[in-house]
PDB file of C-alpha atoms in Angstrom:
ATOM      1  CA  MET A   1      24.721 -13.103 -33.776  1.00 88.00           C
ATOM      2  CA  ASN A   2      25.399 -14.610 -30.366  1.00 96.00           C
ATOM      3  CA  PRO A   3      22.698 -14.577 -27.686  1.00 98.00           C
ATOM      4  CA  LEU A   4      23.090 -12.233 -24.719  1.00 98.00           C
ATOM      5  CA  VAL A   5      20.099 -13.578 -22.787  1.00 98.00           C
ATOM      6  CA  SER A   6      19.190 -17.190 -22.240  1.00 98.00           C
ATOM      7  CA  ILE A   7      15.573 -18.013 -21.468  1.00 98.00           C
ATOM      8  CA  ILE A   8      15.227 -21.389 -19.807  1.00 98.00           C
ATOM      9  CA  MET A   9      11.945 -22.968 -18.848  1.00 96.00           C
ATOM     10  CA  GLY A  10      11.271 -26.152 -16.955  1.00 93.00           C
ATOM     11  CA  SER A  11       8.724 -27.286 -19.521  1.00 92.00           C
ATOM     12  CA  THR A  12       7.308 -26.109 -22.831  1.00 94.00           C
ATOM     13  CA  SER A  13       4.006 -25.666 -20.987  1.00 94.00           C
ATOM     14  CA  ASP A  14       5.639 -22.436 -19.689  1.00 95.00           C
ATOM     15  CA  LEU A  15       5.974 -21.084 -23.238  1.00 96.00           C
ATOM     16  CA  PRO A  16       2.738 -19.037 -23.286  1.00 97.00           C
ATOM     17  CA  ILE A  17       3.946 -17.104 -20.217  1.00 97.00           C
ATOM     18  CA  MET A  18       7.504 -16.693 -21.503  1.00 98.00           C
ATOM     19  CA  GLU A  19       6.421 -15.407 -24.918  1.00 98.00           C
ATOM     20  CA  LYS A  20       6.080 -11.900 -23.445  1.00 98.00           C
ATOM     21  CA  ALA A  21       9.771 -11.933 -22.533  1.00 98.00           C
ATOM     22  CA  MET A  22      10.729 -13.240 -25.969  1.00 98.00           C
ATOM     23  CA  THR A  23       8.631 -10.626 -27.738  1.00 98.00           C
ATOM     24  CA  PHE A  24      10.112  -7.827 -25.622  1.00 98.00           C
ATOM     25  CA  LEU A  25      13.712  -8.931 -26.200  1.00 98.00           C
ATOM     26  CA  ASN A  26      13.044  -9.349 -29.898  1.00 98.00           C
ATOM     27  CA  ASP A  27      11.420  -5.892 -30.145  1.00 97.00           C
ATOM     28  CA  GLN A  28      14.403  -4.390 -28.307  1.00 98.00           C
ATOM     29  CA  LYS A  29      16.872  -6.149 -30.656  1.00 97.00           C
ATOM     30  CA  ILE A  30      18.520  -8.125 -27.861  1.00 98.00           C
ATOM     31  CA  PRO A  31      19.699 -11.539 -29.103  1.00 98.00           C
ATOM     32  CA  PHE A  32      18.400 -14.425 -27.005  1.00 98.00           C
ATOM     33  CA  GLU A  33      18.089 -18.181 -26.963  1.00 98.00           C
ATOM     34  CA  VAL A  34      15.304 -20.364 -25.583  1.00 98.00           C
ATOM     35  CA  ASN A  35      15.595 -23.866 -24.142  1.00 97.00           C
ATOM     36  CA  ALA A  36      13.578 -26.257 -22.011  1.00 97.00           C
ATOM     37  CA  LEU A  37      15.593 -27.888 -19.238  1.00 96.00           C
ATOM     38  CA  SER A  38      14.366 -29.521 -16.065  1.00 94.00           C
ATOM     39  CA  ALA A  39      16.216 -29.402 -12.756  1.00 94.00           C
ATOM     40  CA  HIS A  40      14.595 -32.720 -11.858  1.00 92.00           C
ATOM     41  CA  ARG A  41      14.392 -34.583 -15.173  1.00 93.00           C
ATOM     42  CA  THR A  42      17.617 -33.340 -16.846  1.00 94.00           C
ATOM     43  CA  PRO A  43      19.890 -32.266 -13.976  1.00 95.00           C
ATOM     44  CA  ASP A  44      23.129 -32.996 -15.839  1.00 96.00           C
ATOM     45  CA  ALA A  45      22.031 -30.867 -18.807  1.00 96.00           C
ATOM     46  CA  VAL A  46      21.070 -28.003 -16.479  1.00 97.00           C
ATOM     47  CA  GLU A  47      24.464 -28.082 -14.791  1.00 97.00           C
ATOM     48  CA  GLU A  48      26.287 -28.237 -18.143  1.00 97.00           C
ATOM     49  CA  PHE A  49      24.216 -25.318 -19.462  1.00 97.00           C
ATOM     50  CA  ALA A  50      24.893 -23.199 -16.363  1.00 98.00           C
ATOM     51  CA  LYS A  51      28.627 -23.906 -16.322  1.00 98.00           C
ATOM     52  CA  THR A  52      29.087 -23.041 -20.020  1.00 98.00           C
ATOM     53  CA  ALA A  53      26.705 -20.068 -20.385  1.00 98.00           C
ATOM     54  CA  LYS A  54      29.239 -17.347 -19.559  1.00 98.00           C
ATOM     55  CA  GLY A  55      31.807 -18.806 -21.945  1.00 98.00           C
ATOM     56  CA  ARG A  56      29.209 -18.707 -24.719  1.00 97.00           C
ATOM     57  CA  GLY A  57      28.681 -14.965 -24.219  1.00 98.00           C
ATOM     58  CA  ILE A  58      25.438 -15.095 -22.245  1.00 98.00           C
ATOM     59  CA  LYS A  59      25.106 -12.051 -19.959  1.00 98.00           C
ATOM     60  CA  VAL A  60      21.815 -12.806 -18.160  1.00 98.00           C
ATOM     61  CA  ILE A  61      19.741 -15.947 -17.629  1.00 98.00           C
ATOM     62  CA  ILE A  62      15.972 -15.849 -17.225  1.00 98.00           C
ATOM     63  CA  ALA A  63      14.761 -19.107 -15.683  1.00 98.00           C
ATOM     64  CA  ALA A  64      11.061 -19.916 -15.431  1.00 97.00           C
ATOM     65  CA  ALA A  65       9.649 -22.695 -13.310  1.00 95.00           C
ATOM     66  CA  GLY A  66       6.483 -23.704 -11.528  1.00 93.00           C
ATOM     67  CA  MET A  67       5.637 -25.816  -8.491  1.00 91.00           C
ATOM     68  CA  ALA A  68       8.894 -26.736  -6.682  1.00 88.00           C
ATOM     69  CA  ALA A  69      10.659 -24.245  -9.004  1.00 92.00           C
ATOM     70  CA  ALA A  70      14.178 -25.553  -8.444  1.00 95.00           C
ATOM     71  CA  LEU A  71      15.455 -24.573 -11.898  1.00 97.00           C
ATOM     72  CA  PRO A  72      16.487 -20.939 -11.237  1.00 98.00           C
ATOM     73  CA  GLY A  73      18.353 -21.851  -8.058  1.00 97.00           C
ATOM     74  CA  VAL A  74      20.083 -24.867  -9.569  1.00 97.00           C
ATOM     75  CA  ILE A  75      21.272 -22.685 -12.451  1.00 98.00           C
ATOM     76  CA  ALA A  76      22.408 -19.914 -10.073  1.00 98.00           C
ATOM     77  CA  ALA A  77      24.419 -22.445  -8.075  1.00 97.00           C
ATOM     78  CA  SER A  78      26.534 -23.285 -11.140  1.00 97.00           C
ATOM     79  CA  THR A  79      27.095 -19.899 -12.821  1.00 98.00           C
ATOM     80  CA  PRO A  80      28.453 -16.464 -11.894  1.00 98.00           C
ATOM     81  CA  LEU A  81      25.900 -14.846 -14.223  1.00 98.00           C
ATOM     82  CA  PRO A  82      22.832 -13.019 -12.914  1.00 98.00           C
ATOM     83  CA  VAL A  83      19.783 -15.277 -12.882  1.00 98.00           C
ATOM     84  CA  ILE A  84      16.266 -13.873 -12.947  1.00 98.00           C
ATOM     85  CA  GLY A  85      13.596 -16.289 -11.764  1.00 98.00           C
ATOM     86  CA  VAL A  86      10.063 -16.242 -13.133  1.00 98.00           C
ATOM     87  CA  PRO A  87       7.651 -18.175 -10.909  1.00 97.00           C
ATOM     88  CA  ILE A  88       4.958 -19.809 -13.028  1.00 97.00           C
ATOM     89  CA  LYS A  89       1.408 -20.017 -11.732  1.00 95.00           C
ATOM     90  CA  GLY A  90       0.293 -23.584 -11.149  1.00 86.00           C
ATOM     91  CA  SER A  91      -3.112 -25.004 -10.555  1.00 74.00           C
ATOM     92  CA  LEU A  92      -2.874 -25.791  -6.830  1.00 82.00           C
ATOM     93  CA  LEU A  93      -1.244 -22.840  -5.059  1.00 92.00           C
ATOM     94  CA  ASP A  94      -1.595 -20.138  -7.741  1.00 93.00           C
ATOM     95  CA  GLY A  95       2.180 -19.854  -8.147  1.00 94.00           C
ATOM     96  CA  MET A  96       2.914 -19.047  -4.513  1.00 95.00           C
ATOM     97  CA  ASP A  97       4.797 -22.337  -4.175  1.00 94.00           C
ATOM     98  CA  ALA A  98       7.033 -21.398  -7.112  1.00 95.00           C
ATOM     99  CA  LEU A  99       7.499 -17.845  -5.830  1.00 96.00           C
ATOM    100  CA  TYR A 100       8.628 -18.991  -2.399  1.00 95.00           C
ATOM    101  CA  SER A 101      10.897 -21.652  -3.875  1.00 94.00           C
ATOM    102  CA  ILE A 102      12.685 -19.111  -6.058  1.00 96.00           C
ATOM    103  CA  ILE A 103      13.054 -16.246  -3.586  1.00 95.00           C
ATOM    104  CA  GLN A 104      14.169 -18.370  -0.618  1.00 94.00           C
ATOM    105  CA  MET A 105      17.721 -18.993  -1.810  1.00 95.00           C
ATOM    106  CA  PRO A 106      20.594 -19.568   0.615  1.00 95.00           C
ATOM    107  CA  PRO A 107      23.256 -16.883   1.114  1.00 96.00           C
ATOM    108  CA  GLY A 108      25.704 -16.797  -1.775  1.00 96.00           C
ATOM    109  CA  ILE A 109      23.241 -18.100  -4.398  1.00 97.00           C
ATOM    110  CA  PRO A 110      21.012 -15.121  -5.241  1.00 97.00           C
ATOM    111  CA  VAL A 111      18.215 -15.300  -7.778  1.00 98.00           C
ATOM    112  CA  ALA A 112      16.504 -12.037  -8.701  1.00 98.00           C
ATOM    113  CA  THR A 113      12.797 -12.817  -8.753  1.00 98.00           C
ATOM    114  CA  VAL A 114       9.923 -11.117 -10.527  1.00 98.00           C
ATOM    115  CA  GLY A 115       6.236 -11.571  -9.829  1.00 97.00           C
ATOM    116  CA  ILE A 116       4.266 -14.681 -10.676  1.00 97.00           C
ATOM    117  CA  ASN A 117       4.078 -15.035 -14.483  1.00 98.00           C
ATOM    118  CA  GLY A 118       6.145 -11.808 -14.718  1.00 98.00           C
ATOM    119  CA  SER A 119       8.236 -12.695 -17.751  1.00 98.00           C
ATOM    120  CA  MET A 120       7.935  -9.193 -19.209  1.00 98.00           C
ATOM    121  CA  ASN A 121       9.549  -7.670 -16.120  1.00 98.00           C
ATOM    122  CA  ALA A 122      12.249 -10.340 -16.260  1.00 98.00           C
ATOM    123  CA  ALA A 123      13.082  -9.289 -19.823  1.00 98.00           C
ATOM    124  CA  ILE A 124      13.121  -5.602 -18.858  1.00 98.00           C
ATOM    125  CA  LEU A 125      15.438  -6.366 -15.924  1.00 98.00           C
ATOM    126  CA  ALA A 126      17.718  -8.357 -18.255  1.00 98.00           C
ATOM    127  CA  MET A 127      17.819  -5.361 -20.588  1.00 98.00           C
ATOM    128  CA  GLN A 128      18.680  -3.061 -17.681  1.00 98.00           C
ATOM    129  CA  ILE A 129      21.579  -5.334 -16.696  1.00 98.00           C
ATOM    130  CA  ILE A 130      22.914  -5.455 -20.254  1.00 98.00           C
ATOM    131  CA  ALA A 131      22.497  -1.671 -20.608  1.00 98.00           C
ATOM    132  CA  LEU A 132      25.082  -1.145 -17.865  1.00 98.00           C
ATOM    133  CA  SER A 133      27.824  -2.102 -20.324  1.00 97.00           C
ATOM    134  CA  ASP A 134      26.206  -1.544 -23.737  1.00 97.00           C
ATOM    135  CA  ALA A 135      25.501   2.044 -24.804  1.00 98.00           C
ATOM    136  CA  GLU A 136      23.194   1.049 -27.683  1.00 97.00           C
ATOM    137  CA  VAL A 137      21.035  -1.093 -25.408  1.00 98.00           C
ATOM    138  CA  ALA A 138      21.049   1.723 -22.826  1.00 98.00           C
ATOM    139  CA  GLU A 139      19.739   4.138 -25.454  1.00 98.00           C
ATOM    140  CA  ARG A 140      16.921   1.756 -26.420  1.00 98.00           C
ATOM    141  CA  LEU A 141      16.105   1.265 -22.727  1.00 97.00           C
ATOM    142  CA  ASP A 142      15.871   5.033 -22.219  1.00 97.00           C
ATOM    143  CA  GLN A 143      13.513   5.257 -25.205  1.00 96.00           C
ATOM    144  CA  TYR A 144      11.378   2.394 -23.882  1.00 96.00           C
ATOM    145  CA  LYS A 145      11.074   4.072 -20.468  1.00 94.00           C
ATOM    146  CA  ALA A 146      10.205   7.414 -22.085  1.00 92.00           C
ATOM    147  CA  ASN A 147       7.470   5.702 -24.108  1.00 92.00           C
ATOM    148  CA  LEU A 148       5.935   4.323 -20.902  1.00 90.00           C
ATOM    149  CA  SER A 149       5.439   7.847 -19.635  1.00 87.00           C
ATOM    150  CA  THR A 150       3.972   8.973 -22.957  1.00 88.00           C
ATOM    151  CA  LYS A 151       1.468   6.104 -22.934  1.00 87.00           C
ATOM    152  CA  ILE A 152       0.222   6.977 -19.443  1.00 88.00           C
ATOM    153  CA  LYS A 153      -0.079  10.683 -20.259  1.00 89.00           C
ATOM    154  CA  LYS A 154      -2.126   9.824 -23.360  1.00 89.00           C
ATOM    155  CA  ALA A 155      -4.322   7.415 -21.381  1.00 89.00           C
ATOM    156  CA  ASN A 156      -4.994  10.099 -18.778  1.00 89.00           C
ATOM    157  CA  LYS A 157      -5.861  12.610 -21.495  1.00 89.00           C
ATOM    158  CA  ASP A 158      -8.236  10.068 -23.071  1.00 90.00           C
ATOM    159  CA  LEU A 159      -9.886   9.480 -19.685  1.00 91.00           C
ATOM    160  CA  ALA A 160     -10.530  13.211 -19.366  1.00 88.00           C
ATOM    161  CA  GLU A 161     -12.681  12.954 -22.497  1.00 89.00           C
ATOM    162  CA  VAL A 162     -14.928  10.264 -20.998  1.00 92.00           C
ATOM    163  CA  LYS A 163     -18.170  11.907 -19.974  1.00 91.00           C
ATOM    164  CA  TYR A 164     -20.556  10.907 -17.195  1.00 93.00           C
ATOM    165  CA  GLU A 165     -23.229  13.012 -15.551  1.00 90.00           C
ATOM    166  CA  TYR A 166     -21.536  12.918 -12.135  1.00 92.00           C
ATOM    167  CA  LYS A 167     -17.880  12.751 -13.251  1.00 86.00           C
ATOM    168  CA  THR A 168     -16.141  15.906 -12.037  1.00 85.00           C
ATOM    169  CA  ASN A 169     -12.877  15.853 -14.002  1.00 82.00           C
TER     170      ASN A 169
END
């Protein structure tokens, strides 16, 4: 089974955030790979990865990085594949530095960007991209979206059962 999604993080310290993406892809039966590469500490490896990803069958790259957050942009500069950036919250600027670094790409080098620590949304977006050309993945995506609605309807029904003296609904 060849991976369709590649999850790249600048450091294994990003793993706790990226586990949500891995769990989602795994639950949705979308093959993926995970690697740690640094735009600053292993630039040659990042470039090699980006240039060979398409040839290895990768369809979407999710790249997570904090602080200067160069990794998603460096990857996007060397591949025609869609890159989804996940800004990781740091200790000094609460992830705003990473967010701005990822979204402020020059023309011609786009990086789709989710919210700070938003790896789950990155995985859902990757699934949506793959679903455009894979009917089985599209069917699972439709089911996932339908389940979201069901969960909210159930939650609202449960809230109706909560009783307070001055609650009117």
